[in-house]
Short mmCIF file of N, CA, C and O in Angstrom, two decimals:
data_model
loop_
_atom_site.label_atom_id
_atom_site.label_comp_id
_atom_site.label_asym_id
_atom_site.label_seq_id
_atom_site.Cartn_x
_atom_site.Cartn_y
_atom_site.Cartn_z
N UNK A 1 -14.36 -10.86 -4.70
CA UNK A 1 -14.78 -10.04 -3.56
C UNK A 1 -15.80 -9.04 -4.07
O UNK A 1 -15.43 -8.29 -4.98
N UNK A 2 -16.98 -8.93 -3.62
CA UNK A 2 -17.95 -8.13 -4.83
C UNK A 2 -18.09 -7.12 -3.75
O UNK A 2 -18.98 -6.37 -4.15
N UNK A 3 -17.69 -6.71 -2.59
CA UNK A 3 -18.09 -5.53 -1.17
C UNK A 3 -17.12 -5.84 -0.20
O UNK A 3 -17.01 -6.88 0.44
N UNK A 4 -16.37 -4.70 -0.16
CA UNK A 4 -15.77 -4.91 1.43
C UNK A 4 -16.34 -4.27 2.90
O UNK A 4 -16.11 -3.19 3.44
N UNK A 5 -17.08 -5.27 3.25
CA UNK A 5 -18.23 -4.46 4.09
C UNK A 5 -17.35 -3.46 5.57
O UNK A 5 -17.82 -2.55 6.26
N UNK A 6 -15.95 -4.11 5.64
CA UNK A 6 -14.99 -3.25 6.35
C UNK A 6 -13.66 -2.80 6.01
O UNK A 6 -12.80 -3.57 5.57
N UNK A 7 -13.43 -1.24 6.24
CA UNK A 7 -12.21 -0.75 6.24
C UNK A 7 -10.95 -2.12 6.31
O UNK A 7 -10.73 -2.70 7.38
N UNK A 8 -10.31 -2.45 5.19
CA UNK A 8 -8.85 -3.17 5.05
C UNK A 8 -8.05 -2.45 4.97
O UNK A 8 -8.00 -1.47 4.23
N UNK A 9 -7.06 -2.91 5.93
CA UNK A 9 -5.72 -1.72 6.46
C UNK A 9 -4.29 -2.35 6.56
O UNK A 9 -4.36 -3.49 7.03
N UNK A 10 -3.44 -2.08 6.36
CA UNK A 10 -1.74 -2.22 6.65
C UNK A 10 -1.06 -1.11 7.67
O UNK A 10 -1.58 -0.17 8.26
N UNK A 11 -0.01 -1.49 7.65
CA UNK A 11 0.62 -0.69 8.42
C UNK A 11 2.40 -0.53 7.63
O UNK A 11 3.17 -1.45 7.91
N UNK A 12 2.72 0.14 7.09
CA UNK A 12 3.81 0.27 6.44
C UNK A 12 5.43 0.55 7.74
O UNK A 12 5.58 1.60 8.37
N UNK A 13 6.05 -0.22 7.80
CA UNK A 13 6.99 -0.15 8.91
C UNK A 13 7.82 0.97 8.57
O UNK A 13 8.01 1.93 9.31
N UNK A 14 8.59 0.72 6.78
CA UNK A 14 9.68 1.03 6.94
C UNK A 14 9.93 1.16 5.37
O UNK A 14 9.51 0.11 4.87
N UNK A 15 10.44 2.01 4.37
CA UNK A 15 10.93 1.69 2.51
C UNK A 15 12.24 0.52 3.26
O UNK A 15 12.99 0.54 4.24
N UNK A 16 11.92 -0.46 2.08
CA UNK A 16 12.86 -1.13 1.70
C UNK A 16 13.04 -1.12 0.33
O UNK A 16 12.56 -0.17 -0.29
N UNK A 17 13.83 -2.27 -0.47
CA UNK A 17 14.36 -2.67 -1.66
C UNK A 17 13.12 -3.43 -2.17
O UNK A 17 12.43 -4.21 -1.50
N UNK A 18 12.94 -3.06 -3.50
CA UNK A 18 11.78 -3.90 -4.17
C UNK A 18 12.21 -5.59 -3.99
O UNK A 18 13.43 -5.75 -4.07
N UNK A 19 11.62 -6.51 -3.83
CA UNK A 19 11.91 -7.40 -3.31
C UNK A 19 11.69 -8.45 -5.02
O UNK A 19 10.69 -8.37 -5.73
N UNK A 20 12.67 -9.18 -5.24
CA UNK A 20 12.74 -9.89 -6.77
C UNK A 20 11.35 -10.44 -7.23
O UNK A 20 10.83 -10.32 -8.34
N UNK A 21 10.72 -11.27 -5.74
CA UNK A 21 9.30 -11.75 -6.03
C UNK A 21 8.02 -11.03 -6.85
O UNK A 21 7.16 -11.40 -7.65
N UNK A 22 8.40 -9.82 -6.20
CA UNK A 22 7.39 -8.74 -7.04
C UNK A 22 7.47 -8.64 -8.22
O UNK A 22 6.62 -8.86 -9.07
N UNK A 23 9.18 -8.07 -8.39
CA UNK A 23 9.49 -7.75 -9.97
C UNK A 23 8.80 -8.51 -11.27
O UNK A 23 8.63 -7.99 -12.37
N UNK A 24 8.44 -9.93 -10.85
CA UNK A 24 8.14 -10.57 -11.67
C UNK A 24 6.46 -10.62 -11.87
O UNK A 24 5.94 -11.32 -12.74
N UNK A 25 6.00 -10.11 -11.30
CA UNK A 25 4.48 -9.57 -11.20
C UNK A 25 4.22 -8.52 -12.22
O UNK A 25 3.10 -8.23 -12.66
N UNK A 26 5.33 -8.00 -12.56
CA UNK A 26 4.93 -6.23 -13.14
C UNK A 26 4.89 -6.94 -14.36
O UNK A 26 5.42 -8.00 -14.68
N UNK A 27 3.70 -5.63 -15.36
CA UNK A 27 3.70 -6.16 -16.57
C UNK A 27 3.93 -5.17 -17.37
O UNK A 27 4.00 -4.05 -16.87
N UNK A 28 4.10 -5.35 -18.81
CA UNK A 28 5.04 -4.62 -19.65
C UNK A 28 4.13 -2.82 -18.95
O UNK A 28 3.01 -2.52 -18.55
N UNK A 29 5.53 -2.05 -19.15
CA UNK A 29 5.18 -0.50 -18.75
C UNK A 29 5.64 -0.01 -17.46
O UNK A 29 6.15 1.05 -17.10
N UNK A 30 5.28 -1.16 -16.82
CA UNK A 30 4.43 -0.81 -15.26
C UNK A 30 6.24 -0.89 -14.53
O UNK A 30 7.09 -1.73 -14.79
N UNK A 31 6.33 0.22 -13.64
CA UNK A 31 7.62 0.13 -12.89
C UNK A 31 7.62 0.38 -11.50
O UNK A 31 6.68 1.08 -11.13
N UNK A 32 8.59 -0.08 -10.41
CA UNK A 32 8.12 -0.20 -9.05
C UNK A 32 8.83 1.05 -8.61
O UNK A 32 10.03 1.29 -8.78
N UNK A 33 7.73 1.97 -7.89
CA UNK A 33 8.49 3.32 -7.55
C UNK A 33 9.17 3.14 -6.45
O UNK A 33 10.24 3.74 -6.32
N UNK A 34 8.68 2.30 -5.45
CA UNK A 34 8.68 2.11 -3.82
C UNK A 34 8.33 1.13 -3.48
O UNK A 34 7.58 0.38 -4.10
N UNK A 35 9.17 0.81 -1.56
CA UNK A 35 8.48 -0.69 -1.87
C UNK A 35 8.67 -0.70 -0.05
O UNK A 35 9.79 -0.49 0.42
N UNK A 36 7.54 -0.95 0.83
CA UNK A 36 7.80 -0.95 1.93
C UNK A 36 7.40 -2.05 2.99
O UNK A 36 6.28 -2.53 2.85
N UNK A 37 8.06 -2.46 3.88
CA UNK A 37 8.08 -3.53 4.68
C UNK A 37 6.69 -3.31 5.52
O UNK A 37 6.30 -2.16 5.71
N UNK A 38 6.07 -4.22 5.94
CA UNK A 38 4.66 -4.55 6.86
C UNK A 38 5.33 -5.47 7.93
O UNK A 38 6.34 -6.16 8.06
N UNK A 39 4.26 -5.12 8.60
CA UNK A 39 4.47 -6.50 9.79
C UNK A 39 5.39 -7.36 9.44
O UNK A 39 6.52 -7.62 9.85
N UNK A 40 4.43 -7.91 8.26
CA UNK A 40 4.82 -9.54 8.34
C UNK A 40 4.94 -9.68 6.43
O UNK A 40 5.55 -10.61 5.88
N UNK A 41 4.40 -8.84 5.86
CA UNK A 41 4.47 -8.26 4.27
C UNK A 41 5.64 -7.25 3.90
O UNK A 41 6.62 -6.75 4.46
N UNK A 42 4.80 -7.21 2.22
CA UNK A 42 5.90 -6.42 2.01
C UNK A 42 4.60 -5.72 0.69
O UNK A 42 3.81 -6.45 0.09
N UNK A 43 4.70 -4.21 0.52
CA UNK A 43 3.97 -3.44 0.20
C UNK A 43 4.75 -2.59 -0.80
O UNK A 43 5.44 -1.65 -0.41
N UNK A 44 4.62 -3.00 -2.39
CA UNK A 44 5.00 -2.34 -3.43
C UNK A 44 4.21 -1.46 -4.05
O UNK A 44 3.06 -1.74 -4.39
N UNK A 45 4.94 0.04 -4.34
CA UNK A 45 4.05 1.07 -5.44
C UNK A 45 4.50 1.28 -6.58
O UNK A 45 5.52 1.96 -6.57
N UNK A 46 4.05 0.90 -7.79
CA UNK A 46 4.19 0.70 -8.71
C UNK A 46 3.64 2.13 -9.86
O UNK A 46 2.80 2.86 -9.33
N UNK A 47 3.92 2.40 -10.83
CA UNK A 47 3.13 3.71 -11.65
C UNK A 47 1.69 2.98 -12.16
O UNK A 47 0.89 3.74 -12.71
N UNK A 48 1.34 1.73 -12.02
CA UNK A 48 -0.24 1.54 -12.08
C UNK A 48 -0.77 1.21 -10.95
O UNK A 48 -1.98 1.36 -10.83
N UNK A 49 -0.10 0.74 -10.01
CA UNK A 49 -0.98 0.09 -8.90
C UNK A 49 -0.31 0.34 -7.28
O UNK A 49 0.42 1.30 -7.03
N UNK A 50 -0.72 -0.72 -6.25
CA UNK A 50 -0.12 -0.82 -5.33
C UNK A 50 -0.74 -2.28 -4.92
O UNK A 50 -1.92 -2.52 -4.67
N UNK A 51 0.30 -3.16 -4.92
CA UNK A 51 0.40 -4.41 -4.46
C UNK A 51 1.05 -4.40 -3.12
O UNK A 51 2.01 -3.76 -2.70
N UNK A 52 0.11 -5.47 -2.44
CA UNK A 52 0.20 -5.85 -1.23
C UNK A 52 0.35 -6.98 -1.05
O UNK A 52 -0.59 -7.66 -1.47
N UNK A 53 1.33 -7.64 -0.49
CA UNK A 53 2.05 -9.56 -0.18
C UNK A 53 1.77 -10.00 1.05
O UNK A 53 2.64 -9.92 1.92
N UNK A 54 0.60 -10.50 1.30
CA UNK A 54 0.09 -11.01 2.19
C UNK A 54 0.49 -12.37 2.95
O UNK A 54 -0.38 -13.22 3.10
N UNK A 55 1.62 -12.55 3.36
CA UNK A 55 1.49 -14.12 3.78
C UNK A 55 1.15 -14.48 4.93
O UNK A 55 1.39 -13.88 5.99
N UNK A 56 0.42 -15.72 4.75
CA UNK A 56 -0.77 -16.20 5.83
C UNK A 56 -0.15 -17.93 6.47
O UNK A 56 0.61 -18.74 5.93
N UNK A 57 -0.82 -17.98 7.72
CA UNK A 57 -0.48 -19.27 8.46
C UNK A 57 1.06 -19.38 9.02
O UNK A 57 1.92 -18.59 8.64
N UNK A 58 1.23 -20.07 9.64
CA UNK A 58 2.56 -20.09 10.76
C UNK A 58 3.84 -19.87 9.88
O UNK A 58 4.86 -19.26 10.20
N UNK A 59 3.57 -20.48 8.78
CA UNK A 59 5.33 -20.55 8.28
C UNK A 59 4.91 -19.61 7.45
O UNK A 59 5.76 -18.75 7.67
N UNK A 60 3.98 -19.01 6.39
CA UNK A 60 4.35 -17.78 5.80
C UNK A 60 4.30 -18.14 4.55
O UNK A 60 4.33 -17.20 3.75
N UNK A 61 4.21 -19.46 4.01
CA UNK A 61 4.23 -20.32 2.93
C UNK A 61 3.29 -19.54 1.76
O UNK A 61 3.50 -19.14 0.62
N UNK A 62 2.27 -19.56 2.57
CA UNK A 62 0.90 -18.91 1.47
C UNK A 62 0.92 -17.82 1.49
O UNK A 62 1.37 -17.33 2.53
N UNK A 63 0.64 -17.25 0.83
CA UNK A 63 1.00 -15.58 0.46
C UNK A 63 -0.30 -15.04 -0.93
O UNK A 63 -0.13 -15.15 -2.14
N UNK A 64 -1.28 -14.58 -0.34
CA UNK A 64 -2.15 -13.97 -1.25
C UNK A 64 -1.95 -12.49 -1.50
O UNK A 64 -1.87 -11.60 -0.64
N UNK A 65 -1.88 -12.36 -2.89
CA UNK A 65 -1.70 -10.90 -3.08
C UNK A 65 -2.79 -9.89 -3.60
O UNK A 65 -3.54 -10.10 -4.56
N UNK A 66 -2.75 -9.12 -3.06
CA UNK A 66 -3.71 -7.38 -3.29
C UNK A 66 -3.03 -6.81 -4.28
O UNK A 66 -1.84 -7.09 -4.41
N UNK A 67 -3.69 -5.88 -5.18
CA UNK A 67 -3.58 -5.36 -6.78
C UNK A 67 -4.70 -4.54 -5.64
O UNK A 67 -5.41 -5.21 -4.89
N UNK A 68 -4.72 -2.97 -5.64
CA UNK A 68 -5.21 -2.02 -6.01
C UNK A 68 -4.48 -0.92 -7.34
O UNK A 68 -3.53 -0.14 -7.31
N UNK A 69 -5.23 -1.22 -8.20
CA UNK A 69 -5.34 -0.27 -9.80
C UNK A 69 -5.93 1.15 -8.94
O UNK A 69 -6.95 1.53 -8.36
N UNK A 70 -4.42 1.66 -9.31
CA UNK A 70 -4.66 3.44 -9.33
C UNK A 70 -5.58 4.03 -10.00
O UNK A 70 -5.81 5.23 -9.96
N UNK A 71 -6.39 2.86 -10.95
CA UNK A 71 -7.46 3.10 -12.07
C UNK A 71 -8.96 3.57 -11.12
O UNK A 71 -9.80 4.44 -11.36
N UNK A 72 -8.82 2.49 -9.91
CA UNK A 72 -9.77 2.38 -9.30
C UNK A 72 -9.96 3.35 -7.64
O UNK A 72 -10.65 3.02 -6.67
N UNK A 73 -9.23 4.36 -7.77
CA UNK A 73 -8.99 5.21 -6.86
C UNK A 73 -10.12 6.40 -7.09
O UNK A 73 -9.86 7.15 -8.03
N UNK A 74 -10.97 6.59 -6.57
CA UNK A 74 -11.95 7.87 -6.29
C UNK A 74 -11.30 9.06 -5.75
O UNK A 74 -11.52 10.24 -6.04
N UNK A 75 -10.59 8.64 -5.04
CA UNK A 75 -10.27 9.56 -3.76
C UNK A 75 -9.90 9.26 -2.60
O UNK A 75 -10.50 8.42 -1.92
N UNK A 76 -8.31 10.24 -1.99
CA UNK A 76 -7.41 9.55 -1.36
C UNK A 76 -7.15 10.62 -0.07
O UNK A 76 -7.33 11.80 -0.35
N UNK A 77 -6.92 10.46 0.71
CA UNK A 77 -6.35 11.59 1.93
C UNK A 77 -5.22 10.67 2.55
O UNK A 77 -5.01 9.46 2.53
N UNK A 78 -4.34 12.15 3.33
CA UNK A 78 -3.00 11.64 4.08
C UNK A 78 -3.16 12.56 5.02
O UNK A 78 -3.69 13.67 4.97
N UNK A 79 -2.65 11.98 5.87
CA UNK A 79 -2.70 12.75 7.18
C UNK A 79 -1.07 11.92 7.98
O UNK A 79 -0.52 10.83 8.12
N UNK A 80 -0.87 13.69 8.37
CA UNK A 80 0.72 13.19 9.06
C UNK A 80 0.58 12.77 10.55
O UNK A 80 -0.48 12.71 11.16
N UNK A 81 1.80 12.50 11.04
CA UNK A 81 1.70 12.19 12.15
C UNK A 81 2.00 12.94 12.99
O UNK A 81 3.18 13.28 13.04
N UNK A 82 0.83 13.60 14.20
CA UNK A 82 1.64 14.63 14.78
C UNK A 82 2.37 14.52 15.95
O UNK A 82 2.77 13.36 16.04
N UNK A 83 2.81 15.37 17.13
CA UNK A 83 3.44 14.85 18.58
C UNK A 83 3.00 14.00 19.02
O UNK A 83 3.87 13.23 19.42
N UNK A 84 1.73 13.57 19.24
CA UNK A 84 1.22 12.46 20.07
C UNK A 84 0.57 11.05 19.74
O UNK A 84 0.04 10.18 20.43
N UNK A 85 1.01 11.30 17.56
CA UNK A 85 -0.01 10.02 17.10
C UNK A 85 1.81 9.38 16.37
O UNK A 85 2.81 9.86 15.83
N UNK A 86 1.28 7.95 16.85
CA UNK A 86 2.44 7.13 16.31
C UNK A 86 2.15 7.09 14.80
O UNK A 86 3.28 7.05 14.31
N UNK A 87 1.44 7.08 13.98
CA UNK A 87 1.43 6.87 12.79
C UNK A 87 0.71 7.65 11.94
O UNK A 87 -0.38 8.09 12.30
N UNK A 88 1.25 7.93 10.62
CA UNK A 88 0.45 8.72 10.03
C UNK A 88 -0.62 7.69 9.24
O UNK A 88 -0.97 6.56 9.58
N UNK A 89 -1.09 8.64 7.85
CA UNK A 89 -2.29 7.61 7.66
C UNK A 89 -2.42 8.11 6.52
O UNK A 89 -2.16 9.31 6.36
N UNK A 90 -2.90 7.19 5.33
CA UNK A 90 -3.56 7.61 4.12
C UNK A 90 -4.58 6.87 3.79
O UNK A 90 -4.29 5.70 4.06
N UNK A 91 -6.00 6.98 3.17
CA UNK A 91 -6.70 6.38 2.91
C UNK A 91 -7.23 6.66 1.71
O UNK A 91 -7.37 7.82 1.33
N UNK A 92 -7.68 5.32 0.79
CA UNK A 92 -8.12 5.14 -0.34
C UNK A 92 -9.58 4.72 -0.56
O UNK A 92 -9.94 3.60 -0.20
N UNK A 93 -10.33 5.48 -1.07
CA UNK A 93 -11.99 5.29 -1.27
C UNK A 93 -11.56 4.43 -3.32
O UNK A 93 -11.15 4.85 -4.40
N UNK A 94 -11.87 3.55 -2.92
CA UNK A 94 -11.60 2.69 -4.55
C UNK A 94 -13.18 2.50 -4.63
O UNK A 94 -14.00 2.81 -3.76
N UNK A 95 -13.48 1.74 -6.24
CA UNK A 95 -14.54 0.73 -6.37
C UNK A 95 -15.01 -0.11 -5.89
O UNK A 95 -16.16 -0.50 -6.06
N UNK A 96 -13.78 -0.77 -4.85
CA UNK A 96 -13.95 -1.94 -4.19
C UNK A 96 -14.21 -1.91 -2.34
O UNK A 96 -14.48 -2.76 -1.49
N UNK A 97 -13.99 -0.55 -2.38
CA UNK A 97 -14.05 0.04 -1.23
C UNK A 97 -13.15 0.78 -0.57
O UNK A 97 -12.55 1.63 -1.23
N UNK A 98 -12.89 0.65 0.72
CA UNK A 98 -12.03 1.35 1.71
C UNK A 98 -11.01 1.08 1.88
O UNK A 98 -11.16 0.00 2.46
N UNK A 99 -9.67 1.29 1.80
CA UNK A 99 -8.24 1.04 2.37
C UNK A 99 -7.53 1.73 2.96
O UNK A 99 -7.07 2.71 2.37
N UNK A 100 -7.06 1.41 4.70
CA UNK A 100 -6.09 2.37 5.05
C UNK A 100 -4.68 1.87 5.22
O UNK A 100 -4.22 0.77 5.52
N UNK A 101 -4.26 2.78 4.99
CA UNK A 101 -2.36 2.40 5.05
C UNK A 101 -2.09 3.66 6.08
O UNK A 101 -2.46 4.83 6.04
N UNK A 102 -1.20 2.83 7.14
CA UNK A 102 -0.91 3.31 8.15
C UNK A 102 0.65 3.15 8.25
O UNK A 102 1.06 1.99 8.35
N UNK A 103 1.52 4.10 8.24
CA UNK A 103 2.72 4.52 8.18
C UNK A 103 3.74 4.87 9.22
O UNK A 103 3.75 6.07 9.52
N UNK A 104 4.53 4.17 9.80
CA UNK A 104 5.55 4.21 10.85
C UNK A 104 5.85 5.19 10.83
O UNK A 104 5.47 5.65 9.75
N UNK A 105 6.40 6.01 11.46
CA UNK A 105 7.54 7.48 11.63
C UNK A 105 8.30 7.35 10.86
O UNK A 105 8.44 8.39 10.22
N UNK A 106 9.14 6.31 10.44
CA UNK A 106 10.07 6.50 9.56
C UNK A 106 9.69 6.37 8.66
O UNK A 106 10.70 6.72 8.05
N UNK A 107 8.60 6.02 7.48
CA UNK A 107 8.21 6.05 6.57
C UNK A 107 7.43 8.02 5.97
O UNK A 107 6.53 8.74 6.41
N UNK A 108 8.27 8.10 5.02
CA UNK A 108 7.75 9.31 4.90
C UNK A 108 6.59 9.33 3.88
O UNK A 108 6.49 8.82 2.76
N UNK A 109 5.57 10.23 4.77
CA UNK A 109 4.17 9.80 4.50
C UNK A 109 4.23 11.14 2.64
O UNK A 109 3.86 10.62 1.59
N UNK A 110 4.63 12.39 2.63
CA UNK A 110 4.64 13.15 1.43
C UNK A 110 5.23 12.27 0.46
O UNK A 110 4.53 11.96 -0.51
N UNK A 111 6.76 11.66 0.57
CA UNK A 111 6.89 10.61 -1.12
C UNK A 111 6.07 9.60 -1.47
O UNK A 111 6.11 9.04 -2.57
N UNK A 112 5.18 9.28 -0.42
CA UNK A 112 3.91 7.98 -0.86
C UNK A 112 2.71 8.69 -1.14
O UNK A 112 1.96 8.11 -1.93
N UNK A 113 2.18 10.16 -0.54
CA UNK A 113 1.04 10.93 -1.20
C UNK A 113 1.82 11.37 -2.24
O UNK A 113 1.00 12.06 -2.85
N UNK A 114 3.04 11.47 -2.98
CA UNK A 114 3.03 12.25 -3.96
C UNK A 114 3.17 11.20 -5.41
O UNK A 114 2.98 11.42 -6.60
N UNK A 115 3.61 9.94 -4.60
CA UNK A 115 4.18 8.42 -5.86
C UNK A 115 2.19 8.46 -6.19
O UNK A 115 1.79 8.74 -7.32
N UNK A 116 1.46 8.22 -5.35
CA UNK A 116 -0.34 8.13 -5.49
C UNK A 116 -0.74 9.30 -6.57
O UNK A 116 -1.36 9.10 -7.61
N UNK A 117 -0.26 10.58 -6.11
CA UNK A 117 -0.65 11.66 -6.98
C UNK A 117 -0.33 11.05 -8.35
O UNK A 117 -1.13 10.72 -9.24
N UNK A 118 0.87 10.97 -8.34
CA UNK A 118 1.70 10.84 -9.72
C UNK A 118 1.07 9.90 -10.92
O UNK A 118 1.15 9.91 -12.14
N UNK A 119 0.24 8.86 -9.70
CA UNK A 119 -0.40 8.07 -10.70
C UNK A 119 -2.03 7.84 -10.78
O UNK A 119 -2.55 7.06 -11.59
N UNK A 120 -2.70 8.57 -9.91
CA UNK A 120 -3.96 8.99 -10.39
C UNK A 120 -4.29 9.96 -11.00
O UNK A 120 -5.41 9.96 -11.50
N UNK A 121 -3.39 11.18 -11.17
CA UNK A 121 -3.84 12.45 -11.22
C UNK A 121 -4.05 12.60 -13.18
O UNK A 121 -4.45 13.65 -13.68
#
Protein backbone atom coordinates (compact mmCIF):
# COMPACT_ATOMS: atom_id res chain seq x y z
CA UNK A 1 0.00 0.00 0.00
CA UNK A 2 2.40 2.98 -0.85
CA UNK A 3 -0.78 6.04 0.01
CA UNK A 4 -3.94 5.84 1.60
CA UNK A 5 -5.60 8.37 -0.43
CA UNK A 6 -8.68 7.98 2.28
CA UNK A 7 -9.27 8.20 5.97
CA UNK A 8 -9.46 4.05 7.11
CA UNK A 9 -11.68 3.67 10.08
CA UNK A 10 -13.20 0.98 12.65
CA UNK A 11 -15.51 1.23 15.03
CA UNK A 12 -14.60 -0.48 18.39
CA UNK A 13 -18.00 -2.00 19.97
CA UNK A 14 -16.92 -3.24 23.10
CA UNK A 15 -13.11 -4.70 25.33
CA UNK A 16 -13.21 -8.20 25.08
CA UNK A 17 -10.67 -11.18 25.85
CA UNK A 18 -7.57 -11.26 23.64
CA UNK A 19 -8.71 -13.75 21.31
CA UNK A 20 -5.94 -17.08 20.99
CA UNK A 21 -5.67 -16.24 17.10
CA UNK A 22 -3.84 -13.11 17.84
CA UNK A 23 -1.68 -14.40 20.61
CA UNK A 24 0.12 -16.20 18.13
CA UNK A 25 0.95 -13.14 15.99
CA UNK A 26 2.91 -11.42 18.86
CA UNK A 27 6.55 -11.58 18.68
CA UNK A 28 9.15 -12.04 21.27
CA UNK A 29 8.60 -8.76 23.86
CA UNK A 30 5.54 -7.59 22.42
CA UNK A 31 2.34 -8.13 24.92
CA UNK A 32 -1.47 -7.63 24.31
CA UNK A 33 -2.70 -4.77 26.56
CA UNK A 34 -6.38 -4.78 25.19
CA UNK A 35 -8.39 -6.25 22.84
CA UNK A 36 -11.76 -4.99 21.43
CA UNK A 37 -14.66 -6.36 19.42
CA UNK A 38 -15.68 -4.52 15.81
CA UNK A 39 -18.55 -5.08 13.83
CA UNK A 40 -17.55 -7.98 12.40
CA UNK A 41 -13.50 -7.92 13.78
CA UNK A 42 -11.68 -8.00 16.47
CA UNK A 43 -9.10 -5.09 17.34
CA UNK A 44 -5.93 -5.86 19.52
CA UNK A 45 -3.43 -3.26 21.42
CA UNK A 46 -0.43 -4.52 21.93
CA UNK A 47 2.94 -2.41 23.68
CA UNK A 48 4.26 -2.17 19.88
CA UNK A 49 1.39 -1.96 17.77
CA UNK A 50 -2.34 -2.19 17.10
CA UNK A 51 -3.62 -4.98 14.99
CA UNK A 52 -6.72 -5.07 13.28
CA UNK A 53 -8.62 -8.69 12.03
CA UNK A 54 -10.34 -7.98 9.18
CA UNK A 55 -12.56 -10.72 7.89
CA UNK A 56 -13.93 -10.40 4.47
CA UNK A 57 -16.75 -12.18 2.18
CA UNK A 58 -19.98 -13.97 3.43
CA UNK A 59 -18.59 -16.64 5.66
CA UNK A 60 -15.70 -14.64 7.23
CA UNK A 61 -13.18 -17.28 6.06
CA UNK A 62 -10.60 -14.64 4.81
CA UNK A 63 -9.40 -12.45 7.24
CA UNK A 64 -6.62 -9.83 6.30
CA UNK A 65 -4.79 -8.27 8.97
CA UNK A 66 -3.64 -4.47 9.81
CA UNK A 67 -0.22 -3.97 11.90
CA UNK A 68 -0.13 -0.27 12.72
CA UNK A 69 3.62 0.10 14.50
CA UNK A 70 3.28 2.63 17.31
CA UNK A 71 6.74 3.29 15.57
CA UNK A 72 4.82 4.87 12.85
CA UNK A 73 2.51 7.21 14.78
CA UNK A 74 3.17 11.14 14.22
CA UNK A 75 0.38 12.12 16.05
CA UNK A 76 -2.81 11.07 17.67
CA UNK A 77 -6.09 12.89 19.13
CA UNK A 78 -9.20 11.52 21.20
CA UNK A 79 -12.13 13.04 21.53
CA UNK A 80 -14.97 11.85 23.96
CA UNK A 81 -18.29 11.37 23.43
CA UNK A 82 -20.53 13.97 24.45
CA UNK A 83 -24.68 14.11 25.16
CA UNK A 84 -25.56 14.02 21.68
CA UNK A 85 -22.57 12.09 19.79
CA UNK A 86 -22.87 8.23 19.87
CA UNK A 87 -19.25 7.67 19.66
CA UNK A 88 -16.17 8.90 20.68
CA UNK A 89 -13.14 9.04 18.40
CA UNK A 90 -9.39 8.82 18.17
CA UNK A 91 -7.34 9.42 15.30
CA UNK A 92 -3.92 8.44 14.09
CA UNK A 93 -1.77 10.59 11.53
CA UNK A 94 0.97 7.49 10.78
CA UNK A 95 3.48 7.25 7.70
CA UNK A 96 1.01 5.47 5.98
CA UNK A 97 -1.58 7.84 6.60
CA UNK A 98 -4.89 8.44 8.35
CA UNK A 99 -6.77 6.14 10.82
CA UNK A 100 -9.89 6.60 12.73
CA UNK A 101 -11.10 4.42 15.50
CA UNK A 102 -14.42 5.09 16.54
CA UNK A 103 -15.53 3.86 19.99
CA UNK A 104 -18.99 2.68 21.35
CA UNK A 105 -20.10 4.20 24.78
CA UNK A 106 -19.06 1.38 26.41
CA UNK A 107 -15.67 1.33 25.34
CA UNK A 108 -13.67 3.62 27.45
CA UNK A 109 -12.09 6.00 25.20
CA UNK A 110 -9.07 7.42 28.32
CA UNK A 111 -7.62 3.47 28.84
CA UNK A 112 -7.11 3.31 24.89
CA UNK A 113 -5.60 7.15 24.75
CA UNK A 114 -3.55 6.22 27.62
CA UNK A 115 -2.45 2.12 26.36
CA UNK A 116 -1.35 4.67 22.77
CA UNK A 117 0.45 7.13 25.12
CA UNK A 118 2.19 4.36 26.87
CA UNK A 119 3.56 3.24 23.71
CA UNK A 120 4.52 6.13 21.63
CA UNK A 121 5.55 8.45 24.12
Amino acid sequence: MAELNEMMGWTFVQEIDVPDSVKELLVTGEEAKAAYKTVRDTAVVTNKRLIISDKQGLTGKKVEIYTIPFSSIHMYSSENAGTFDANAEIQLWTKAGNFKLNLNKKVNIRKLDKLIAEAIL
